[in-house]
Coordinates of C-alpha atoms in Angstrom, one line a residue:
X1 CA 35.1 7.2 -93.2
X2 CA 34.9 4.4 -90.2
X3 CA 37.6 1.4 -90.5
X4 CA 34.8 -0.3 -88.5
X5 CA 31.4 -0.1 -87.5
X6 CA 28.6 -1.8 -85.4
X7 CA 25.0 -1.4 -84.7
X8 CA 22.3 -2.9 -82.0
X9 CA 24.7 -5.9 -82.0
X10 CA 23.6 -8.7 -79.5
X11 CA 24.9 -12.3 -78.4
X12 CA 22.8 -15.1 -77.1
X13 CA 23.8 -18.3 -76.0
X14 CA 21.7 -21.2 -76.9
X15 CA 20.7 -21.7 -73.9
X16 CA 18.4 -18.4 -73.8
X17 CA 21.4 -16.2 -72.1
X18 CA 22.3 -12.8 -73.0
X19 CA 26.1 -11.8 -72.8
X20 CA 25.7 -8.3 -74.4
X21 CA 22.7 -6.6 -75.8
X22 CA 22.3 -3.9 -78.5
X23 CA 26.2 -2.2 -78.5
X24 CA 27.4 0.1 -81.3
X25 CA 31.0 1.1 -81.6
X26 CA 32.2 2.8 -84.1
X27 CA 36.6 2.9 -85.4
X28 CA 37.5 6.2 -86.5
X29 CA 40.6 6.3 -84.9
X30 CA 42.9 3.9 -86.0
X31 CA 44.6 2.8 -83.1
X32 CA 42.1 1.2 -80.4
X33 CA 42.3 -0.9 -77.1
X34 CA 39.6 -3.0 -76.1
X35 CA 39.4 -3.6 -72.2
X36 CA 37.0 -5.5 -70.1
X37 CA 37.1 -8.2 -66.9
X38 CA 37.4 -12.1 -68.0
X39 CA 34.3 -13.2 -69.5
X40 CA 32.7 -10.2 -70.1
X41 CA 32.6 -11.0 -73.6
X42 CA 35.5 -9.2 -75.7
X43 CA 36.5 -12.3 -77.4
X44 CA 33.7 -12.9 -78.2
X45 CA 33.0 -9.6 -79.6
X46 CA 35.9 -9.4 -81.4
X47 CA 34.5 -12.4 -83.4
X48 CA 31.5 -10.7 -84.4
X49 CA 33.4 -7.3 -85.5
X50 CA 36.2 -9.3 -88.1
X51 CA 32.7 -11.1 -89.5
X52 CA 34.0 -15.1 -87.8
X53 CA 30.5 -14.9 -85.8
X54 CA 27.6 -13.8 -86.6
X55 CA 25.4 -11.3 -84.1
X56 CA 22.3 -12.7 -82.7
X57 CA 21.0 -9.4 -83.5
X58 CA 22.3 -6.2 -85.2
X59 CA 24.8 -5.5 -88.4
X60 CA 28.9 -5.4 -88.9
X61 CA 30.4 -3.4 -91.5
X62 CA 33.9 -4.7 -92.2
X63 CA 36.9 -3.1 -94.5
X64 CA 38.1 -4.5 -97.9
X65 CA 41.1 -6.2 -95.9
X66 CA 41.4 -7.3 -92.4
X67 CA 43.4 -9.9 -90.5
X68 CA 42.6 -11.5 -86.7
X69 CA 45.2 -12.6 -84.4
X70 CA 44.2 -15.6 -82.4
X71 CA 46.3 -17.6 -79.9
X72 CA 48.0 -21.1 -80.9
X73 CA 45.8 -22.3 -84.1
X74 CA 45.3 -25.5 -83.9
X75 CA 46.4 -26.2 -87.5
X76 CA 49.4 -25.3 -86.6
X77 CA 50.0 -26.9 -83.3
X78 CA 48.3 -30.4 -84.9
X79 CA 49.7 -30.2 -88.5
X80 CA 52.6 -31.1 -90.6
X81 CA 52.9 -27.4 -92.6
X82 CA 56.3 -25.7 -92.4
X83 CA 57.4 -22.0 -92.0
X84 CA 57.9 -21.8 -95.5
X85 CA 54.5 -23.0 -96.2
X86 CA 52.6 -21.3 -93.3
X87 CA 53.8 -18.1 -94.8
X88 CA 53.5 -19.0 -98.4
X89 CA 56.8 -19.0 -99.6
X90 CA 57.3 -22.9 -100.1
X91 CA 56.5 -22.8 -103.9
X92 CA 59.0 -20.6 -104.6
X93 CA 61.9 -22.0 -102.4
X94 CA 61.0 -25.2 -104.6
X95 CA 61.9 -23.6 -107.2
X96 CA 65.1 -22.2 -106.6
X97 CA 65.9 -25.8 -105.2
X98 CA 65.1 -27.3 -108.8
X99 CA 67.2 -24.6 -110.5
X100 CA 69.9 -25.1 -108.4
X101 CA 69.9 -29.1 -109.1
X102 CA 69.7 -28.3 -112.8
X103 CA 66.2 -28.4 -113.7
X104 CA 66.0 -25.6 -116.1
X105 CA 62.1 -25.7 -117.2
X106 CA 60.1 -22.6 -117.9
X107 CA 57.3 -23.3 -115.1
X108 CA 60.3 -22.9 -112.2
X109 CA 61.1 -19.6 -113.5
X110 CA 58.0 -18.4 -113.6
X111 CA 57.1 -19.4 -110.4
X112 CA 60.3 -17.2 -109.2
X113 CA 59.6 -14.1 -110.8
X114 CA 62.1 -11.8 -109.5
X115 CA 62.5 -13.5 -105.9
X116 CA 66.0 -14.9 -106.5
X117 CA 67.3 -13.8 -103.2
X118 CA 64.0 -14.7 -101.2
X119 CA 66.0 -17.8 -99.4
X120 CA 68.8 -16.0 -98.0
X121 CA 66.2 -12.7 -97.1
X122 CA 63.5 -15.3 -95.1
X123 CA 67.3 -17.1 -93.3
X124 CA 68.0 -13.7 -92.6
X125 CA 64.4 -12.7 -91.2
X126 CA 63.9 -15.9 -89.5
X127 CA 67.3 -15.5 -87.5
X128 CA 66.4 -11.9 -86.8
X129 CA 62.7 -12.8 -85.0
X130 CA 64.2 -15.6 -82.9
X131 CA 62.6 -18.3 -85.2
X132 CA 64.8 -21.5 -86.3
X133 CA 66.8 -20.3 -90.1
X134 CA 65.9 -23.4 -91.7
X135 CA 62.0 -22.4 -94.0
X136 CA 61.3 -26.6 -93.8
X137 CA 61.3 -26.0 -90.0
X138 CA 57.6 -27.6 -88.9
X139 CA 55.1 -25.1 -87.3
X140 CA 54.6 -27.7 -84.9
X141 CA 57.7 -27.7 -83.0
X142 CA 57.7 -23.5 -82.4
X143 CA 57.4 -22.9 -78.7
X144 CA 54.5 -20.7 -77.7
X145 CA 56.4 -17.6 -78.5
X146 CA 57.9 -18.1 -81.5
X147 CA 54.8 -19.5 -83.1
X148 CA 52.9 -15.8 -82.2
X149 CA 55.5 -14.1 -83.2
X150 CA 55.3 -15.9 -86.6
X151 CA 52.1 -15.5 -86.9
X152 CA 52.4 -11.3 -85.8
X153 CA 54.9 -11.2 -88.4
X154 CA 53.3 -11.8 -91.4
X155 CA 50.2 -10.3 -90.7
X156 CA 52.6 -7.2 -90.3
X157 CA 54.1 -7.3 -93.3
X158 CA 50.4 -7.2 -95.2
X159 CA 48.8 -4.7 -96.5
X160 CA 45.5 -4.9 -94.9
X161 CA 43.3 -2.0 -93.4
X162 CA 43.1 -3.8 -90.2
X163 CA 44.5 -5.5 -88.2
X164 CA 42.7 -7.2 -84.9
X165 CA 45.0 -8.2 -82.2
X166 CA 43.4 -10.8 -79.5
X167 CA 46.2 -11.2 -76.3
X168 CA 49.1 -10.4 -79.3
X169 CA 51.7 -10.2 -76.6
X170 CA 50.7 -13.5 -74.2
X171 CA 53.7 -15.8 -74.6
X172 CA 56.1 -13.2 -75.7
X173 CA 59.7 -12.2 -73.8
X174 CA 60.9 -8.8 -73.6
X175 CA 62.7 -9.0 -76.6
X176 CA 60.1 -10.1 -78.7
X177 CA 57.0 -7.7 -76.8
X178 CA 59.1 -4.5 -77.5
X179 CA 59.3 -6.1 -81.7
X180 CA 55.7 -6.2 -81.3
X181 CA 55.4 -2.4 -80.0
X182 CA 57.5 -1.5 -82.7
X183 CA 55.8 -3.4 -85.4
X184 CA 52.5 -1.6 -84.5
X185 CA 54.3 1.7 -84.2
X186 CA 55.7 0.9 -87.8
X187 CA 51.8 -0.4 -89.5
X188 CA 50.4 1.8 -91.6
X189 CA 46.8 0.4 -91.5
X190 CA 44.3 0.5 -88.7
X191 CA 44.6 -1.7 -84.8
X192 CA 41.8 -3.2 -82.9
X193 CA 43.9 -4.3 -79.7
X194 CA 42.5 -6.9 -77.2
X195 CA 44.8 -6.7 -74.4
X196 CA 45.7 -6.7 -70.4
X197 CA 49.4 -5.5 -71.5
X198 CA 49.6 -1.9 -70.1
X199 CA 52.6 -1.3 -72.0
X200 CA 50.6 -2.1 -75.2
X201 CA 47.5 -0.1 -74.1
X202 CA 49.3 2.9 -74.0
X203 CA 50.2 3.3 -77.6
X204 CA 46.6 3.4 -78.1
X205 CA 44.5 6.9 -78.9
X206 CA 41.3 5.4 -77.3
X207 CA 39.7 2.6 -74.9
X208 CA 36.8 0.6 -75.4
X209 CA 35.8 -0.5 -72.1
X210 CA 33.0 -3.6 -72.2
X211 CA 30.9 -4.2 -69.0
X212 CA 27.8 -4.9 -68.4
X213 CA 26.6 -1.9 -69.0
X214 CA 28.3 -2.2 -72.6
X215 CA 30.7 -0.4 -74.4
X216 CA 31.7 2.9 -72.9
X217 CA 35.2 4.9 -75.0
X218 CA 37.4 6.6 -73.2
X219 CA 39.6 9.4 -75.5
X220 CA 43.4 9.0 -74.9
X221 CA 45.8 6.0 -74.0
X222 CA 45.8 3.7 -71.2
X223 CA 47.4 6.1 -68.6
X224 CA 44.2 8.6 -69.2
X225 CA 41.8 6.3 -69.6
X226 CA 42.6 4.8 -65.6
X227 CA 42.4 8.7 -65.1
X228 CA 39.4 9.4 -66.6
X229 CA 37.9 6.3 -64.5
X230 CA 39.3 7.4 -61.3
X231 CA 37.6 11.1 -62.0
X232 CA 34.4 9.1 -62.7
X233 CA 34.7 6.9 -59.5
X234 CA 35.0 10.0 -57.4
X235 CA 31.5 11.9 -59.6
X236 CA 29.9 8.6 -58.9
X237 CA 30.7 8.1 -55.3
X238 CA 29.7 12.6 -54.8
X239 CA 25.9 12.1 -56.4
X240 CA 25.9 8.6 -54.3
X241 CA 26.3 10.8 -51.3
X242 CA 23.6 13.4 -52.7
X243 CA 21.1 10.9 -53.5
X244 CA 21.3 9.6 -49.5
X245 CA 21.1 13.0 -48.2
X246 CA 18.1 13.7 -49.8
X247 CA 16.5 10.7 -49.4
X248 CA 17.0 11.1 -45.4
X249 CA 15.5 14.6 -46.1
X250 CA 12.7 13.0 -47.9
X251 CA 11.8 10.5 -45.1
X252 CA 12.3 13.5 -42.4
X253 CA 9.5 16.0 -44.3
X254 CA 7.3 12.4 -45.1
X255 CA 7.7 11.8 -40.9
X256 CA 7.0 15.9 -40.7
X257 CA 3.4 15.7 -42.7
X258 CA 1.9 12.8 -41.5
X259 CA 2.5 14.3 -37.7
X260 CA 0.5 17.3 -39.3
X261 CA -2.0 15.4 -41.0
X262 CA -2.6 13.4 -37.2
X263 CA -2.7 16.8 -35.5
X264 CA -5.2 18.3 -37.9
X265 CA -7.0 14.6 -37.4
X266 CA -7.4 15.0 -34.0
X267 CA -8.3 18.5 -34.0
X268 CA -11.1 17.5 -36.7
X269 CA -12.3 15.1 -34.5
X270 CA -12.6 17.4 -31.4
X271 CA -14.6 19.7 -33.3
X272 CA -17.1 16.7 -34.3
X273 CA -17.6 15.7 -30.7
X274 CA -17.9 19.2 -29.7
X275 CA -20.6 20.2 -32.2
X276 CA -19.0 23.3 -32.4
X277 CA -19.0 22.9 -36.4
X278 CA -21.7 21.7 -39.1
X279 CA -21.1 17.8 -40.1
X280 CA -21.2 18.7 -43.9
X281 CA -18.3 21.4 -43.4
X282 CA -16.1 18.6 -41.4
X283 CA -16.7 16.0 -43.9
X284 CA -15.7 18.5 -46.4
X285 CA -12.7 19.5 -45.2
X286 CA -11.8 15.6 -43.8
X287 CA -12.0 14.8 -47.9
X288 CA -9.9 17.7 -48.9
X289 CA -7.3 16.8 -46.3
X290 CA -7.5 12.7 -47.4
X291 CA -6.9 13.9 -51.0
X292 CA -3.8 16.0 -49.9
X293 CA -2.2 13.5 -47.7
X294 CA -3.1 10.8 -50.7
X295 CA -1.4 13.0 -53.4
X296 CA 1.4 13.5 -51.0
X297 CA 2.3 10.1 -50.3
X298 CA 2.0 9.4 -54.0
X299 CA 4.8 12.1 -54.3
X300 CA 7.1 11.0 -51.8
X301 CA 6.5 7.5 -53.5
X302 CA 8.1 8.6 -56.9
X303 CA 10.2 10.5 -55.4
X304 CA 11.4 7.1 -53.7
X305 CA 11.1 5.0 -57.0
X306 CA 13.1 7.8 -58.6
X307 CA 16.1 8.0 -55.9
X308 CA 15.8 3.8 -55.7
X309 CA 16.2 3.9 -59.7
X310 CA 19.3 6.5 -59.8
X311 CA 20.9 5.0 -57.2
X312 CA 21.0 1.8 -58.5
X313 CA 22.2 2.6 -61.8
X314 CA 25.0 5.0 -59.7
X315 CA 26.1 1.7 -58.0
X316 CA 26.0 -0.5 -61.0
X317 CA 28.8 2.0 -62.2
X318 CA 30.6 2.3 -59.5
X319 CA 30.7 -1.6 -59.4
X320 CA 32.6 -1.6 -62.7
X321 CA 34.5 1.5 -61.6
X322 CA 36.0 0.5 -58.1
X323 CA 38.8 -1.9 -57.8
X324 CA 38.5 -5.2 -56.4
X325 CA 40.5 -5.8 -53.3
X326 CA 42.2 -9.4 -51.7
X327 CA 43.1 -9.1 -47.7
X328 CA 45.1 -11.6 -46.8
X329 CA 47.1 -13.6 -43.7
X330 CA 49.4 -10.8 -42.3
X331 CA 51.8 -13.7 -40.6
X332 CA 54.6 -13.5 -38.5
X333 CA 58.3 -12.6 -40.8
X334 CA 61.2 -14.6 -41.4
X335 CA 63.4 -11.6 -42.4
X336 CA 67.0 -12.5 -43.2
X337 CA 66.8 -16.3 -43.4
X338 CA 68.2 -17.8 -46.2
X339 CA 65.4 -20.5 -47.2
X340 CA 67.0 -21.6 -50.4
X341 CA 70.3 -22.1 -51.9
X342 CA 71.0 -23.7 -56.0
X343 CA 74.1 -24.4 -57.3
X344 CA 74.5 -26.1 -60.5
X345 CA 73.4 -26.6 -63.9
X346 CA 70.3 -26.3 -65.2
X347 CA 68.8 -29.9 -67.2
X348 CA 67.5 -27.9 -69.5
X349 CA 68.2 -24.0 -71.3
X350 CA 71.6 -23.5 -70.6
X351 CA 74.8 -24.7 -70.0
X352 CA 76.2 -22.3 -67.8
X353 CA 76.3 -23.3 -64.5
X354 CA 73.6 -21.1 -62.1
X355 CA 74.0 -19.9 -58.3
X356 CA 70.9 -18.5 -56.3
X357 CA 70.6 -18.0 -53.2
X358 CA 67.1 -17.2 -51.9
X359 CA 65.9 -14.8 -48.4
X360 CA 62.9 -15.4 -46.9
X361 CA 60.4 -12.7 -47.8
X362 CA 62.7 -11.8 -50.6
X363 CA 60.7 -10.8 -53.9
X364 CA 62.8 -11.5 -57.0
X365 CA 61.6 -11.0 -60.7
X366 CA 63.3 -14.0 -62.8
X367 CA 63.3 -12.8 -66.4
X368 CA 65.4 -13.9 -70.0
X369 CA 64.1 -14.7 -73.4
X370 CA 62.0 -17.3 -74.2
X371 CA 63.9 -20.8 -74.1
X372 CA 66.6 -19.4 -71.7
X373 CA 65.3 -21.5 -68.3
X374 CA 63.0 -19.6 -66.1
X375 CA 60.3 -22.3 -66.1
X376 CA 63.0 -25.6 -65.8
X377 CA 64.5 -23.1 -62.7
X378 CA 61.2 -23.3 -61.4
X379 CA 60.4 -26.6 -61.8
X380 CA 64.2 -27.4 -60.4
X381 CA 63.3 -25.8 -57.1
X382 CA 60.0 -27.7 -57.1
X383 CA 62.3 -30.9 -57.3
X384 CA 60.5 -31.8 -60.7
X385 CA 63.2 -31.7 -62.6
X386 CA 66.9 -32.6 -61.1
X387 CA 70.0 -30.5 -61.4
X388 CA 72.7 -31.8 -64.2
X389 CA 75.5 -31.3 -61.7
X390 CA 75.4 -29.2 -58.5
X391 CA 73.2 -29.4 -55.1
X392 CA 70.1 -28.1 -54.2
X393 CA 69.5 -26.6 -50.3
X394 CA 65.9 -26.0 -49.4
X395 CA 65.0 -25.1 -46.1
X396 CA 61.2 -23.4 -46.8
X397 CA 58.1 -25.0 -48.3
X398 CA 56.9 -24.0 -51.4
X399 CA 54.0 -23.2 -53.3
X400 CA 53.9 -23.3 -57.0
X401 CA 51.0 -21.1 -59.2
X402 CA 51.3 -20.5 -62.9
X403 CA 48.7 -19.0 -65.2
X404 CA 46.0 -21.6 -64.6
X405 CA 46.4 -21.2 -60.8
X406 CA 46.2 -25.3 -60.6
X407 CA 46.5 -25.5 -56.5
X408 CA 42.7 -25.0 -57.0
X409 CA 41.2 -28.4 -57.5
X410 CA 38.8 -28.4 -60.0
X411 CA 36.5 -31.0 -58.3
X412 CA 36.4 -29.7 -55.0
X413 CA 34.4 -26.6 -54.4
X414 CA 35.5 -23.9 -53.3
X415 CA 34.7 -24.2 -49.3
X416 CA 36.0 -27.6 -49.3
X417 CA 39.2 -25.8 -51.1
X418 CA 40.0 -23.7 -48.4
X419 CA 39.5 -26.0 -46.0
X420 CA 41.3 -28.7 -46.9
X421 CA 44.7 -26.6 -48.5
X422 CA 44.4 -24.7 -44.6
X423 CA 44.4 -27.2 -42.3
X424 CA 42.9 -26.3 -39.1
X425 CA 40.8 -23.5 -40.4
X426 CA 37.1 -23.7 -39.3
X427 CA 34.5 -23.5 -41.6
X428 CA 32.5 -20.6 -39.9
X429 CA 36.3 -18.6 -40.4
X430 CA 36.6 -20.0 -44.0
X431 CA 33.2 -18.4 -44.6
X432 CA 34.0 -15.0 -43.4
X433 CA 37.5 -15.3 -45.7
X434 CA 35.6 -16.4 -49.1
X435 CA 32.5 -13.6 -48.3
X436 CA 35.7 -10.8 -48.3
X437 CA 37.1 -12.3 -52.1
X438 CA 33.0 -12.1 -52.9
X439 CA 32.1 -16.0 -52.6
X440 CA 28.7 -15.4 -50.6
X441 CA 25.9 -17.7 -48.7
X442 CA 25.7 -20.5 -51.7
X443 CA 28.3 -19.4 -53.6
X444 CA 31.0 -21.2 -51.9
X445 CA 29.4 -24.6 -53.0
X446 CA 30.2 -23.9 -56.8
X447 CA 33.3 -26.3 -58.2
X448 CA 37.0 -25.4 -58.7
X449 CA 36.1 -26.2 -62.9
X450 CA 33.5 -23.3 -63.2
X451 CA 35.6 -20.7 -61.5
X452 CA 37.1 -17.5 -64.0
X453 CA 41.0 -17.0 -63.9
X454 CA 40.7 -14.0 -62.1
X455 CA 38.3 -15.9 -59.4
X456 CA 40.7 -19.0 -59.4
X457 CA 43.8 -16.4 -58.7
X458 CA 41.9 -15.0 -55.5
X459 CA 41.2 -18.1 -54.2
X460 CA 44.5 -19.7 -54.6
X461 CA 45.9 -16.4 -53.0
X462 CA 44.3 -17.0 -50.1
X463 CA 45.2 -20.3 -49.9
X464 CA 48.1 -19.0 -50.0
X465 CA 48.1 -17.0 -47.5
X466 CA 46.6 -18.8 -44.9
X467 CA 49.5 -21.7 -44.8
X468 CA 52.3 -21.6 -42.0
X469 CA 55.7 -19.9 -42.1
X470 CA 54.8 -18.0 -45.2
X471 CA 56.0 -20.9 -48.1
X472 CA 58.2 -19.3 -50.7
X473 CA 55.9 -18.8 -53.6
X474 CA 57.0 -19.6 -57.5
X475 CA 55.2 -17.4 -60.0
X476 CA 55.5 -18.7 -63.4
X477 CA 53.8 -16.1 -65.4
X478 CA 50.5 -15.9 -62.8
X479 CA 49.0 -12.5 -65.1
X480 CA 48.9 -13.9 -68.4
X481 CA 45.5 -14.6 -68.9
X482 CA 44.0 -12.0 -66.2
X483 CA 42.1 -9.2 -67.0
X484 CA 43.6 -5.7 -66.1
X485 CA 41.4 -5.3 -63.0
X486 CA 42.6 -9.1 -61.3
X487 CA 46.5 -8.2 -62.4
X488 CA 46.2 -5.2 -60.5
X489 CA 44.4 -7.2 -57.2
X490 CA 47.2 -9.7 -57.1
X491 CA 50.3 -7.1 -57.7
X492 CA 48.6 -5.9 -54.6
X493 CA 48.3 -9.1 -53.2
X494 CA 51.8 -10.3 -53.6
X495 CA 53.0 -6.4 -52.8
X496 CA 51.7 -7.6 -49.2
X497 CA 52.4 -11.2 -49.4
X498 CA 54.7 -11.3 -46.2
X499 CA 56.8 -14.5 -47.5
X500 CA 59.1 -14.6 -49.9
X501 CA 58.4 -14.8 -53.9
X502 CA 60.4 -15.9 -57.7
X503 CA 58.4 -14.1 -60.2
X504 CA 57.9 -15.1 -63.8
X505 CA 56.4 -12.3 -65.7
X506 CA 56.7 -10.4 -69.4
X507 CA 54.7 -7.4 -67.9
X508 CA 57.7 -4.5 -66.2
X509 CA 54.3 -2.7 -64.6
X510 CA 53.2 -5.6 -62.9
X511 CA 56.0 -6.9 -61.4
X512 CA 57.3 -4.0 -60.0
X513 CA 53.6 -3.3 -58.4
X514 CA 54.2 -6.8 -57.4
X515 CA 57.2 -5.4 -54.9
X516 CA 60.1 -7.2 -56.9
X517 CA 63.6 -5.8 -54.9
X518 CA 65.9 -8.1 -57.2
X519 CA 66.4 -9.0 -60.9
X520 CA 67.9 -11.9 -62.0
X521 CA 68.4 -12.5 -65.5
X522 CA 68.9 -15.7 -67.1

């Protein structure tokens, strides 16, 4: 029996456009990881299937019990509602307050049942997740990773078919992302996982892949599924090769009969001025030869129109198969400088005083739980925030990109960008850099505002890379909204990045694709 199943599903905008057309999916397995590039709809999708949105076209059939995961409710974020009470539990703990301060009536004691030790359990359960003891604690005041994990936790601890999971582990340390692998290893019921998380991904028994071309499921975990593309890639790219060779072979037997048809031509028209033959005969036989050469060139035409078709579906595919790649300004190295040097305590996170010293074209991965500094370290270095004791020693520029890559302005577009972030750069060169990222003819002329994270991050990398003496970049968690495809391009990116970098990052894969040589730990 499916956990889940779709038909013919579609999704219109009101504006008249089409995101996805007609896709069917159905959940047998009960562990499944929904992948797909940024704005391809999955969200979206993910709307429709837990029954929020309803399809422009098509039909949903849900379980008895499910439960979606969103990022940061606003409720919460906006609203006066405790732990205690986001969970449920405030009734109760009232209860055992008015027992306790001698308020003996029936209605408290029914309102306990048998949950007399249910305040000391949540303290308990609250100190274990990282969240604040106290159940009266405001919702409002979690930080971004305690309110998911909140939020992770009690859908956990239902009893619900399925769960669906959009971005579960955005937000999350280390500590808390390997409680949320082993809270899905642990759940009995069934997981639809939205995710870019590779670590995630791989305690999955199937992919959903969402393109363009829809929904295409790939058996096995994350690991196989990148297999299974790569295998693909290589198929696609063989009949690719086939479909050119016999389209050259096509053209080279098309060239071949119409140099017979113009010999046998000529040779008919020799014969007319000759006399040699009767005029009825070489009419005759000119029709016949018009009807073949007609019914040829029709063949060669669908034979055309057929190639033409294949090997434009074959390159749609391979569109959504290839990897995307982002060159960028191979500039001369610093090696062995020292460009910065802290020494002091932190305003903010801890107390403990902090010394780092910085090479140039050093790549360091910063990491701790949430709370313990990373960011205020960052934003120290930046000279945003100042040092409670101690001195600071720069001797590089610096660049700072976090998740919204915000060095792109959003009211410039994207020529004027470039141009104005590199001085010096002409715009004939700044053309030729955009058309390699895939900003073409007109399409540099669209704004910073309408640009996708992942197009934003390939912009702002070569930015990046075009400024002089290779600034020391700060990295505060630059692959948490990217789709698995753009975290990939810029690990690659930042592998070749010849400057130096601080890394902020939850994801082990993609900072060591990133080239990290050193760990700090806060």
């Amino acid at each position: 029996m499916p956990v889940l199943q779709a038909y013919n599903i579609s999704h219109q905008f009101d504006n008249g456009e089409r995101l996805f057309q007609q896709l069917s999916c159905t959940m047998i397995n009960n562990r499944i990881g929904l992948v797909g590039r940024n704005g391809v709809g999955k969200s979206i999708l993910a709307s429709i299937l837990s029954g929020e949105q309803k399809p422009s076209s098509g039909t949903v059939t849900l379980p008895r019990s499910f439960s979606v995961y969103r990022q940061q409710p606003s409720h919460l974020l906006s609203g006066d509602i405790s732990i205690a009470q986001f969970l449920g539990k405030h009734d109760v703990l009232e209860a055992l307050k008015r027992i306790e301060s001698g308020d003996c009536s029936e209605h408290w004691f029914d309102v306990i049942g048998d949950q007399w030790d249910l305040s000391v359990q949540l303290t308990q359960q609250l100190k274990a997740l990282g969240l604040p003891p106290e159940a009266d604690f405001p919702c409002a005041q979690l930080s971004g990773g305690q309110l998911a994990r909140l939020q992770l936790w009690q859908m956990f601890e239902s009893n619900v078919e399925l769960l669906i999971l959009d971005e579960p582990s955005n937000h999350l340390d280390d500590q808390a992302k390997q409680w949320l692998l082993e809270s899905m290893q642990a759940f009995k019921g069934a997981i639809l996982l939205i995710s870019h998380d590779r670590i995630l991904l791989r305690e999955m028994k199937e992919i959903w892949e969402l393109s363009g071309l829809g929904i295409q499921v790939f058996g096995g975990n994350y690991d196989v599924y990148t297999e299974q593309k790569c295998t693909e890639l290589h198929a696609v790219e063989r009949q690719l090769a086939s479909i050119d060779k016999q389209r050259k072979k096509l053209e080279v037997q098309a060239q071949r009969n119409r140099e017979k048809a113009a010999q046998k031509a000529t040779q008919g028209n020799k014969l007319r001025k000759e006399g040699s033959h009767g005029k009825s005969l070489l009419d005759s036989k000119k029709d016949k030869a018009t009807a073949r050469a007609s019914n040829r060139t029709k063949n060669e035409q669908l034979r055309q129109v057929h190639l033409q078709d294949k090997e434009q579906s074959l390159k749609s595919r391979k569109e959504q198969l290839k990897g995307q790649k982002l060159y960028l300004e191979d500039s001369p190295s610093r090696l062995g400088k020292v460009v910065s040097i802290l020494e002091g305590v932190l305003p903010f996170g801890r107390e403990k005083p902090i010394t780092l010293q910085v090479y140039a074209n050093e790549k360091i991965h910063l990491t701790g739980k949430n709370g313990s500094g990373k960011s205020t370290l960052l934003k120290t270095l930046l000279g945003e925030s100042s040092l409670q004791q101690g001195e600071l020693r720069l001797n590089t520029p610096l660049i700072y990109l976090d998740q919204h890559f915000g060095t792109v302005q959003p009211k410039l577009s994207i020529l004027d960008n470039l141009m104005q972030q590199c001085s010096g750069i002409k715009e004939s060169d700044a053309r030729t850099l955009l058309a390699g990222i895939g900003f073409r003819r007109d399409s540099v002329f669209r704004l910073g505002s309408m640009l996708s994270g992942g197009e934003k991050m390939k912009l702002a990398m070569l930015i990046v890379s075009h400024q002089p003496d290779n600034p020391l970049l700060l990295l505060d968690e630059p692959d948490n909204h990217l789709d698995l495809e753009s975290k990939i391009t810029l690990s690659q990116a930042l592998f070749n990045y010849r400057g130096g970098l601080i890394l902020i990052s939850h994801d082990p894969d993609f900072a060591s694709e990133s080239g990290v040589q050193r760990q700090i730990i806060l």
